[in-house]
CSV table of C-alpha atoms in Angstrom, one decimal:
chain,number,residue,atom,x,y,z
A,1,UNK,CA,19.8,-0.7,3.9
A,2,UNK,CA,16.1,-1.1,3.6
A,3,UNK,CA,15.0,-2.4,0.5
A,4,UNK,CA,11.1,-2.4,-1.4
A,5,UNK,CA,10.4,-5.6,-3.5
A,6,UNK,CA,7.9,-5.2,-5.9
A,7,UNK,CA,5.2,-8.3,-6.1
A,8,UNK,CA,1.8,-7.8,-7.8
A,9,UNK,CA,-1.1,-4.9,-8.0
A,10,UNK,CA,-0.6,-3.2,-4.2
A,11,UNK,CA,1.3,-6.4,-2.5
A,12,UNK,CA,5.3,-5.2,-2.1
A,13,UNK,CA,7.8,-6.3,0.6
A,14,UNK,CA,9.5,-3.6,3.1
A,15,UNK,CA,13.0,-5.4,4.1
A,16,UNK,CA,14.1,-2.8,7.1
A,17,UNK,CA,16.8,-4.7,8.9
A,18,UNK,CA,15.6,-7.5,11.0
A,19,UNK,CA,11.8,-6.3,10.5
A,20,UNK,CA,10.1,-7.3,6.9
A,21,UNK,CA,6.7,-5.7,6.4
A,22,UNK,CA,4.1,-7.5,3.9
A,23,UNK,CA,1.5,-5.1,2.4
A,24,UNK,CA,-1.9,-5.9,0.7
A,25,UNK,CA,-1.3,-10.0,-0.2
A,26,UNK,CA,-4.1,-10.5,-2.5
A,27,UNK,CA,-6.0,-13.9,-2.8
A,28,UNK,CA,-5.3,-16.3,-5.4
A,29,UNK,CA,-7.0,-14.9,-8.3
A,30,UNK,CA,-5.3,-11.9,-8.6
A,31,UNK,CA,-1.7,-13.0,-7.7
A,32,UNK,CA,0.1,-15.3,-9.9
A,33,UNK,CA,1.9,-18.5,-9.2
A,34,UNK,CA,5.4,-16.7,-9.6
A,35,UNK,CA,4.5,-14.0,-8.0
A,36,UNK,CA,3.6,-15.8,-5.2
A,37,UNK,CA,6.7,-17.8,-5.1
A,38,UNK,CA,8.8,-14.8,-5.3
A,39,UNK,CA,7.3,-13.2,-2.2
A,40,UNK,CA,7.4,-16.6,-0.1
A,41,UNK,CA,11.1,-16.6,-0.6
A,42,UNK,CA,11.4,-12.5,0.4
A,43,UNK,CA,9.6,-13.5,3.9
A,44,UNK,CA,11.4,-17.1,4.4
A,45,UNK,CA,12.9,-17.1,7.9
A,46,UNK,CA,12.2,-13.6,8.9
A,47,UNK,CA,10.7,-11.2,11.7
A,48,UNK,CA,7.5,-10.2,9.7
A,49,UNK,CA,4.4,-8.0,10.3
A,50,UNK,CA,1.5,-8.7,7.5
A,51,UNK,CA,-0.5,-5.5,6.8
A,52,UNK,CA,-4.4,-5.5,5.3
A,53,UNK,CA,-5.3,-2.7,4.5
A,54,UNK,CA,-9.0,-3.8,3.5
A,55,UNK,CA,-10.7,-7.0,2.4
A,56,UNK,CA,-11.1,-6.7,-1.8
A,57,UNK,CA,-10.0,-9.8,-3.0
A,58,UNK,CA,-7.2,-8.0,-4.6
A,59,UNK,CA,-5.8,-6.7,-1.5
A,60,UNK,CA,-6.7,-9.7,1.1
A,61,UNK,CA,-6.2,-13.3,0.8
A,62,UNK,CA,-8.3,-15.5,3.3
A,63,UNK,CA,-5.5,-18.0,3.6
A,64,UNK,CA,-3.0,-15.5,4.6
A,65,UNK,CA,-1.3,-17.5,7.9
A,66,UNK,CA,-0.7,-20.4,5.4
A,67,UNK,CA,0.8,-18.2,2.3
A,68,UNK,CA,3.3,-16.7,5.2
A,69,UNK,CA,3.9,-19.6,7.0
A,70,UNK,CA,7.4,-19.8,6.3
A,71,UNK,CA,8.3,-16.5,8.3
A,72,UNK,CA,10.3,-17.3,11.2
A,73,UNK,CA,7.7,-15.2,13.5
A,74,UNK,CA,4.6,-13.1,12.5
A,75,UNK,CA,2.1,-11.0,13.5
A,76,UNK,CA,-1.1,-9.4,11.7
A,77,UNK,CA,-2.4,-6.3,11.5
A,78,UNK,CA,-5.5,-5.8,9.6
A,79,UNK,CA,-8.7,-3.4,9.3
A,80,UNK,CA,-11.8,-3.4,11.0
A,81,UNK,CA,-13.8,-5.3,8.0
A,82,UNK,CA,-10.9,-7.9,7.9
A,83,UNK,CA,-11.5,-9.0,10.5
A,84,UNK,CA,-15.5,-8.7,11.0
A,85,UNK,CA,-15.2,-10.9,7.4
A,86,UNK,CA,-12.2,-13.6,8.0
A,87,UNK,CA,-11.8,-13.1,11.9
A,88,UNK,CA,-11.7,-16.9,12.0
A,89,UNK,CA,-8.7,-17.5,9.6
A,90,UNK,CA,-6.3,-15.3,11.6
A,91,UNK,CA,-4.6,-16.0,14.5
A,92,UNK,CA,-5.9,-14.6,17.9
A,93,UNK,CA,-3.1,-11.9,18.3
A,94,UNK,CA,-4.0,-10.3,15.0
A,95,UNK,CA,-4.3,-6.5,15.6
A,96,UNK,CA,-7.5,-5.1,14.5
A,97,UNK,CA,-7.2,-1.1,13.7
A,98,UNK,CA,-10.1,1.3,13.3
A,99,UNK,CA,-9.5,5.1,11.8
A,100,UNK,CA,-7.3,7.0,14.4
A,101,UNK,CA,-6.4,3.4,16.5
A,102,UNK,CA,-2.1,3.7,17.0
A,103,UNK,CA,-0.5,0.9,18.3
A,104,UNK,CA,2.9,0.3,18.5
A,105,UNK,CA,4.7,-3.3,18.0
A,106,UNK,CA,8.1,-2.9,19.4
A,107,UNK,CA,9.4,-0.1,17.5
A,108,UNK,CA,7.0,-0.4,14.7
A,109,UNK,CA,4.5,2.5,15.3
A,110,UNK,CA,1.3,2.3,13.1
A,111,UNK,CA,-1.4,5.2,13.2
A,112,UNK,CA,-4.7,3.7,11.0
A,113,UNK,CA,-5.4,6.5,9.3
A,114,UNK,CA,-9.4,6.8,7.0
A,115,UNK,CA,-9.6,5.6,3.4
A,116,UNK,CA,-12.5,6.4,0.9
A,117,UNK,CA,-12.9,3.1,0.1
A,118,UNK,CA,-13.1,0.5,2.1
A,119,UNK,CA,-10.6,-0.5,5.0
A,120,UNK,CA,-8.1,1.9,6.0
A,121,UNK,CA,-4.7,3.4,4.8
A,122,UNK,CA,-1.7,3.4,7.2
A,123,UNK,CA,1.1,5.5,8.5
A,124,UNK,CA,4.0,3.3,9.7
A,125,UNK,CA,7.7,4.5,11.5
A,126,UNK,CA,10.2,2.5,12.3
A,127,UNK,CA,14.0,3.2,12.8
A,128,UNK,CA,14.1,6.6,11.3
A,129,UNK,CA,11.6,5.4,8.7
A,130,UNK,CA,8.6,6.7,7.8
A,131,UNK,CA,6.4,5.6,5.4
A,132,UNK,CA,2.7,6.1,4.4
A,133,UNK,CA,0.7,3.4,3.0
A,134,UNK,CA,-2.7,4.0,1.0
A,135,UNK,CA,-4.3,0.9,0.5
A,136,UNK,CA,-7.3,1.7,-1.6
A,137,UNK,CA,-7.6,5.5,-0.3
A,138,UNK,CA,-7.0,7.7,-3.7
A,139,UNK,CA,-8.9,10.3,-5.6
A,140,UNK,CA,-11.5,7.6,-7.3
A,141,UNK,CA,-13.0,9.9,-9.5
A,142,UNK,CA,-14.6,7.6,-12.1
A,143,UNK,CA,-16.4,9.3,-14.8
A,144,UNK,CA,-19.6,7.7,-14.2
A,145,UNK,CA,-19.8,9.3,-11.0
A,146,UNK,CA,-22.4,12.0,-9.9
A,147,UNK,CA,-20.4,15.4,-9.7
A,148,UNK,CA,-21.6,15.4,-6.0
A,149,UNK,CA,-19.9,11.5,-5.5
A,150,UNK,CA,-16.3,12.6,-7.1
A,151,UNK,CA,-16.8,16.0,-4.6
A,152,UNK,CA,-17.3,13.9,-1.7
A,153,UNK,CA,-14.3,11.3,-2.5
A,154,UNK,CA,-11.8,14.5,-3.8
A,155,UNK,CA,-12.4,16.2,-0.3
A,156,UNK,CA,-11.6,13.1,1.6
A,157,UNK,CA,-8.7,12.5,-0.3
A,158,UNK,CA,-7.8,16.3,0.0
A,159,UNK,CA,-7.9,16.0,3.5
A,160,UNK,CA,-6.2,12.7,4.1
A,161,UNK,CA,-3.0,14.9,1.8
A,162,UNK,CA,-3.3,18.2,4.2
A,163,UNK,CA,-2.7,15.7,7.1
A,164,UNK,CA,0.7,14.1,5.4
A,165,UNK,CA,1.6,17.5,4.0
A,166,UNK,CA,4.6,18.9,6.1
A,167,UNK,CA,5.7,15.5,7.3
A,168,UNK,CA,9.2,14.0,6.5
A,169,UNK,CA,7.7,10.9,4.4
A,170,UNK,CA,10.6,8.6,3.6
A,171,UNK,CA,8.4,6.3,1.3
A,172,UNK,CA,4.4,6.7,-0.1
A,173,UNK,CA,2.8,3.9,-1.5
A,174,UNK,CA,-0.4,5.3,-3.2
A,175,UNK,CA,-2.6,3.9,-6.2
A,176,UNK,CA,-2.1,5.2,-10.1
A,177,UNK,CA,-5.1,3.1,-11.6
A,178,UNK,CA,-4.6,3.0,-15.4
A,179,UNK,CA,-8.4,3.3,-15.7
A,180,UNK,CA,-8.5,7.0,-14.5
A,181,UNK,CA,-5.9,8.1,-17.2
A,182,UNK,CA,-6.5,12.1,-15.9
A,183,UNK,CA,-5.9,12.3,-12.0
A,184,UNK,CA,-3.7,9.1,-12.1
A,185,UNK,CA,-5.6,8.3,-8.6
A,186,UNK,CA,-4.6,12.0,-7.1
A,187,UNK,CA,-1.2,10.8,-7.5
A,188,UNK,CA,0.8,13.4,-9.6
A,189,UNK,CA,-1.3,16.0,-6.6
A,190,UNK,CA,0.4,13.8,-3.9
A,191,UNK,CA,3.7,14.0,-5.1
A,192,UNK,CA,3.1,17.9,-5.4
A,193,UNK,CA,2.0,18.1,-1.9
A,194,UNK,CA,3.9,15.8,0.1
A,195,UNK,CA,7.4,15.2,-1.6
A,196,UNK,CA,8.1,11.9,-0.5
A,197,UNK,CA,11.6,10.6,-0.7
A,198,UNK,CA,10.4,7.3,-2.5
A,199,UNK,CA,7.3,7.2,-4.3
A,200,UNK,CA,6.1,3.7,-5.1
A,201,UNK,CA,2.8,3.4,-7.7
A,202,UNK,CA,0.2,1.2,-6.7
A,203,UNK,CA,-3.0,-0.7,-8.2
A,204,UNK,CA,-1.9,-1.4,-11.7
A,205,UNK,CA,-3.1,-5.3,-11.8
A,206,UNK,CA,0.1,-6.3,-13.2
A,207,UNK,CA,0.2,-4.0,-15.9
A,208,UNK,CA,3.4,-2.7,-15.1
A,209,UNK,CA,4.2,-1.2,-19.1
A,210,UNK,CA,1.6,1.9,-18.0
A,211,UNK,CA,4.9,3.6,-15.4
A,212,UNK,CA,6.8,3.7,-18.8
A,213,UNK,CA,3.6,6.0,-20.1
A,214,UNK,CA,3.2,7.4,-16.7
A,215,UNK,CA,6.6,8.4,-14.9
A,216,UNK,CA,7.1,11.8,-16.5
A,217,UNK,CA,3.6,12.5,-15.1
A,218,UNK,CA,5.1,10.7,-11.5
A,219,UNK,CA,8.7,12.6,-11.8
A,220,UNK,CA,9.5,15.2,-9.2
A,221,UNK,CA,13.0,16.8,-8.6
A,222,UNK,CA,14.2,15.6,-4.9
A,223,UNK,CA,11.9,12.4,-5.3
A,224,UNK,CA,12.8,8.6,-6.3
A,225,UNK,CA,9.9,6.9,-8.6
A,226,UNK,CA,10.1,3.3,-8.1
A,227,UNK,CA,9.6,2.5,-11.7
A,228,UNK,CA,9.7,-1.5,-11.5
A,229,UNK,CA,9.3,-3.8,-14.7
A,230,UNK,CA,8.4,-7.4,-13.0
A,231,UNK,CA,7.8,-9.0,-10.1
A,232,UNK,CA,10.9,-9.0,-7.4
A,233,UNK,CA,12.2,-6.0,-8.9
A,234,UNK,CA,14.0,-4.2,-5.8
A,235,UNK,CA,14.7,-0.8,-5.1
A,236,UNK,CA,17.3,0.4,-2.5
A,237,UNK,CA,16.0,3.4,0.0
């Protein structure tokens, strides 16, 4: 049964039998000693494919091959400015992606899809499984924006939904910063649009108390909130 394990901010663990996916392992600074110890033990000894989904700090570490080095076997696959900033601290079969790049990694299918930050967002299936993975693309609509910047980064965001809307979306990892209290990222519009089966909540910082405050707003009929309390919390698909 695959399995989501919860680890800090936008890093979680997909455990689909023998594959394990790592998403968004953030440097040092933002990822605490436990936190990190709890996610070395979830990719000890296993097939694993690290995902970057940009180079923040919070969402890349540079010293990513030796935080995953106890995998069995790994391979990387990162964004464009990953790998124009760290190329030379990952390993030469890295996968580098681009906006509209697909690959496929023996059964794992990934289509890089554009993000309204920096980096990319991805769209990943896998034995029956498909699940979308935002990175830092949301509906960043800070107040001190000009009307005409929150236009520009709501019709990207818009667009990046009418492109998942109608697909069968077993799980959607998308960002509900506490800091934009009102659109909650664009997440509570997601859900409306898309209905994934799973929806996991993103870009908290650790502040995990805010999905108590949050989940009516991130409750849909026919869709499973993945309301974790700590790190390794695990939810079932």
């Amino acid at each position: 049964m695959p399995r989501i394990v919860y680890i800090h901010h936008n890093c979680f663990v997909l455990e689909a039998g023998e594959r394990t996916l790592l998403f968004d392992y953030p440097a040092p600074a933002y990822l605490p000693e436990a936190a990190a110890r709890i996610c070395a033990s979830h990719l000890a000894g296993r097939q694993l494919t690290v995902f970057a989904s940009h180079s923040h700090d919070d969402h890349f570490d540079p010293e990513i091959v030796a935080a995953t080095s106890g995998a069995a076997a790994r391979q990387f696959v990162v964004s464009d400015d990953v790998a124009d900033l760290y190329g030379d601290a990952l390993p030469p079969g890295r996968i580098t992606m681009e906006p509209e790049d697909r690959v496929d990694l023996d059964g794992l299918t990934v289509t890089a899809l554009e993000s309204n930050d920096m980096g990319l967002a991805y769209l990943l299936e896998m034995d029956g499984l498909t699940v979308y993975y935002g990175g830092d693309m949301a509906l960043w609509d800070w107040p001190g924006n000009s009307p005409a910047a929150n236009r520009a980064v709501g019709m990207t965001w818009r667009r990046q939904l009418g492109r998942l809307e109608g697909k069968r979306l077993d799980v959607a990892y998308s960002n509900t910063d506490p800091r934009l209290p009102e659109s909650l990222c664009g997440a509570p519009e997601l859900l409306d649009r898309v209905r994934p089966r799973v929806f996991v909540p993103m870009h908290l910082g650790g502040h995990v108390h805010y999905l108590d405050t949050f989940a009516p707003r991130l409750t849909r009929p026919g869709t499973t909130l993945f309301r974790y309390a700590k790190t390794g919390d695990i939810l079932d698909i």
